[in-house]
Amino acid sequence: MEINFIALLLAGIVTLLTGFIWYNPKVFGTIWMKENNLTEEDLKTGNMLKIFGFTYIFSLMITVILMGLTIHQSGAVGMVGGPPLLESAKPSFAAFMADYGTAYRTFKHGALHGFMSGLFFALPIIGINGLFERKSWKYIFVHAGYWMLTLTLMGGIICAFA
């Protein structure tokens, strides 16, 4: 199973592109700013290169995990100790890949797993943090909605093209 690293690099950009739209004042940006007590002036401060750079690096870390969650064949590779080119691969791995090598490798399937990751990982984490930080439900749902959409798109891209 070969990995398309270009697809992973492109999927990493999704966090930025989705964020530019989601947190735009015409979408959820005004609500987000109000719930965080931020002003337009506050948003103009900070090192944007650092913010966007680390966002992209963290996004690439997410793509690695999403690849394992969306591409089921990765589990088969893990069970035989590595790619089929290695001597440790069992003949059953070749048979498995012949039968299921491209099964469920679609955008739709990856999007489903990405959405489930957002619903069952991102929402609870953001919810827990938000509750302890005494944030509103608006705050929690704006951020969780962003991550559910973003992980849905990332999962779709990764599963279909990586």
CSV table of C-alpha atoms in Angstrom, one decimal:
chain,number,residue,atom,x,y,z
A,1,MET,CA,0.0,0.0,0.0
A,2,GLU,CA,1.6,3.2,-1.2
A,3,ILE,CA,1.0,6.5,0.5
A,4,ASN,CA,0.3,9.6,-1.5
A,5,PHE,CA,2.1,12.2,0.5
A,6,ILE,CA,0.8,15.0,-1.7
A,7,ALA,CA,-2.7,14.1,-0.6
A,8,LEU,CA,-1.7,14.3,3.0
A,9,LEU,CA,0.0,17.7,2.5
A,10,LEU,CA,-3.2,18.9,0.7
A,11,ALA,CA,-5.4,17.5,3.4
A,12,GLY,CA,-3.4,19.5,6.0
A,13,ILE,CA,-4.3,22.7,4.3
A,14,VAL,CA,-8.0,22.0,4.9
A,15,THR,CA,-7.8,23.3,8.5
A,16,LEU,CA,-6.7,26.7,7.2
A,17,LEU,CA,-9.1,26.9,4.3
A,18,THR,CA,-12.1,25.8,6.4
A,19,GLY,CA,-11.1,28.1,9.1
A,20,PHE,CA,-10.9,31.1,6.8
A,21,ILE,CA,-14.5,30.4,5.8
A,22,TRP,CA,-15.9,29.2,9.1
A,23,TYR,CA,-14.5,31.9,11.3
A,24,ASN,CA,-15.3,34.7,8.8
A,25,PRO,CA,-17.5,37.3,10.4
A,26,LYS,CA,-20.2,36.6,7.8
A,27,VAL,CA,-20.4,32.9,8.9
A,28,PHE,CA,-19.5,32.2,12.6
A,29,GLY,CA,-16.7,34.7,13.1
A,30,THR,CA,-18.8,37.3,14.9
A,31,ILE,CA,-20.2,34.6,17.3
A,32,TRP,CA,-16.7,33.2,17.8
A,33,MET,CA,-15.2,36.7,18.6
A,34,LYS,CA,-18.1,37.5,21.0
A,35,GLU,CA,-17.8,34.2,22.9
A,36,ASN,CA,-14.0,34.7,23.2
A,37,ASN,CA,-14.2,38.4,24.1
A,38,LEU,CA,-12.1,39.3,21.0
A,39,THR,CA,-12.2,42.4,18.9
A,40,GLU,CA,-11.1,43.0,15.3
A,41,GLU,CA,-8.1,44.8,16.8
A,42,ASP,CA,-7.2,41.8,19.0
A,43,LEU,CA,-7.1,39.6,15.9
A,44,LYS,CA,-4.7,41.9,14.1
A,45,THR,CA,-2.1,41.2,16.8
A,46,GLY,CA,0.1,38.1,17.0
A,47,ASN,CA,2.6,36.5,14.7
A,48,MET,CA,0.5,35.2,11.9
A,49,LEU,CA,3.4,33.2,10.3
A,50,LYS,CA,3.8,31.4,13.6
A,51,ILE,CA,0.0,30.8,14.0
A,52,PHE,CA,-0.5,29.5,10.4
A,53,GLY,CA,2.8,27.6,10.4
A,54,PHE,CA,2.0,25.7,13.6
A,55,THR,CA,-1.6,25.2,12.5
A,56,TYR,CA,-0.3,23.5,9.4
A,57,ILE,CA,2.2,21.4,11.3
A,58,PHE,CA,-0.5,20.3,13.7
A,59,SER,CA,-2.8,19.5,10.8
A,60,LEU,CA,-0.2,17.2,9.3
A,61,MET,CA,-0.1,15.4,12.6
A,62,ILE,CA,-3.9,14.9,12.3
A,63,THR,CA,-3.5,13.5,8.8
A,64,VAL,CA,-1.3,10.7,10.1
A,65,ILE,CA,-4.0,9.6,12.5
A,66,LEU,CA,-6.8,10.1,10.1
A,67,MET,CA,-5.0,7.9,7.6
A,68,GLY,CA,-5.2,5.0,10.0
A,69,LEU,CA,-8.8,5.7,10.8
A,70,THR,CA,-10.0,6.1,7.3
A,71,ILE,CA,-7.9,3.5,5.4
A,72,HIS,CA,-8.7,0.1,6.7
A,73,GLN,CA,-5.9,-1.6,4.7
A,74,SER,CA,-3.4,0.2,7.1
A,75,GLY,CA,-4.5,-2.3,9.8
A,76,ALA,CA,-3.6,-5.2,7.6
A,77,VAL,CA,-0.2,-3.7,6.9
A,78,GLY,CA,0.3,-3.3,10.7
A,79,MET,CA,-0.6,-7.0,11.3
A,80,VAL,CA,2.1,-8.3,9.1
A,81,GLY,CA,4.8,-6.1,10.4
A,82,GLY,CA,5.2,-3.7,7.4
A,83,PRO,CA,4.6,-3.3,3.7
A,84,PRO,CA,4.3,-6.5,1.6
A,85,LEU,CA,7.8,-5.8,0.2
A,86,LEU,CA,9.3,-6.8,3.5
A,87,GLU,CA,10.1,-10.5,4.0
A,88,SER,CA,8.0,-10.5,7.2
A,89,ALA,CA,4.8,-10.1,5.2
A,90,LYS,CA,2.7,-13.3,5.2
A,91,PRO,CA,1.2,-14.7,2.0
A,92,SER,CA,-2.2,-14.1,3.5
A,93,PHE,CA,-1.4,-10.3,3.3
A,94,ALA,CA,-1.1,-10.6,-0.5
A,95,ALA,CA,-4.4,-12.5,-0.6
A,96,PHE,CA,-6.1,-9.9,1.6
A,97,MET,CA,-4.8,-7.0,-0.5
A,98,ALA,CA,-5.9,-8.8,-3.7
A,99,ASP,CA,-9.4,-9.1,-2.3
A,100,TYR,CA,-9.7,-5.8,-0.4
A,101,GLY,CA,-6.8,-3.6,-1.6
A,102,THR,CA,-9.0,-0.8,-2.8
A,103,ALA,CA,-12.2,-1.5,-0.8
A,104,TYR,CA,-13.7,1.5,0.9
A,105,ARG,CA,-11.1,3.8,-0.5
A,106,THR,CA,-13.6,6.6,-1.4
A,107,PHE,CA,-14.1,10.2,-0.4
A,108,LYS,CA,-17.5,9.3,1.0
A,109,HIS,CA,-16.1,6.5,3.3
A,110,GLY,CA,-13.3,8.7,4.5
A,111,ALA,CA,-15.7,11.6,5.1
A,112,LEU,CA,-17.8,9.3,7.3
A,113,HIS,CA,-14.9,8.3,9.4
A,114,GLY,CA,-13.7,11.9,9.5
A,115,PHE,CA,-17.1,13.1,10.7
A,116,MET,CA,-17.2,10.3,13.3
A,117,SER,CA,-13.7,11.5,14.5
A,118,GLY,CA,-15.1,15.0,14.9
A,119,LEU,CA,-18.2,13.8,16.7
A,120,PHE,CA,-16.6,11.3,19.0
A,121,PHE,CA,-13.1,13.0,19.6
A,122,ALA,CA,-13.2,16.7,18.8
A,123,LEU,CA,-16.7,17.5,20.3
A,124,PRO,CA,-16.0,15.8,23.6
A,125,ILE,CA,-12.6,17.3,24.0
A,126,ILE,CA,-13.8,20.8,23.1
A,127,GLY,CA,-16.9,20.3,25.3
A,128,ILE,CA,-14.8,19.2,28.3
A,129,ASN,CA,-12.4,22.1,27.9
A,130,GLY,CA,-15.3,24.5,27.4
A,131,LEU,CA,-17.2,23.4,30.4
A,132,PHE,CA,-14.2,23.7,32.7
A,133,GLU,CA,-13.3,27.1,31.2
A,134,ARG,CA,-16.9,28.2,31.8
A,135,LYS,CA,-17.5,28.8,28.1
A,136,SER,CA,-20.9,28.9,26.5
A,137,TRP,CA,-22.5,26.2,24.5
A,138,LYS,CA,-22.2,28.6,21.5
A,139,TYR,CA,-18.5,28.5,22.0
A,140,ILE,CA,-18.4,24.7,22.2
A,141,PHE,CA,-20.7,24.2,19.2
A,142,VAL,CA,-18.9,26.7,17.0
A,143,HIS,CA,-15.5,25.0,17.6
A,144,ALA,CA,-16.9,21.5,17.5
A,145,GLY,CA,-18.8,22.2,14.3
A,146,TYR,CA,-15.6,23.5,12.7
A,147,TRP,CA,-13.7,20.4,13.6
A,148,MET,CA,-16.5,18.1,12.5
A,149,LEU,CA,-16.6,19.7,9.1
A,150,THR,CA,-12.8,20.0,8.8
A,151,LEU,CA,-12.2,16.3,9.8
A,152,THR,CA,-15.0,15.2,7.4
A,153,LEU,CA,-13.2,16.9,4.5
A,154,MET,CA,-9.7,15.8,5.6
A,155,GLY,CA,-10.9,12.2,6.1
A,156,GLY,CA,-12.5,12.2,2.6
A,157,ILE,CA,-9.4,13.5,0.9
A,158,ILE,CA,-7.1,11.1,2.8
A,159,CYS,CA,-9.2,8.0,2.1
A,160,ALA,CA,-9.8,8.8,-1.5
A,161,PHE,CA,-6.3,10.0,-2.5
A,162,ALA,CA,-3.7,9.0,0.1
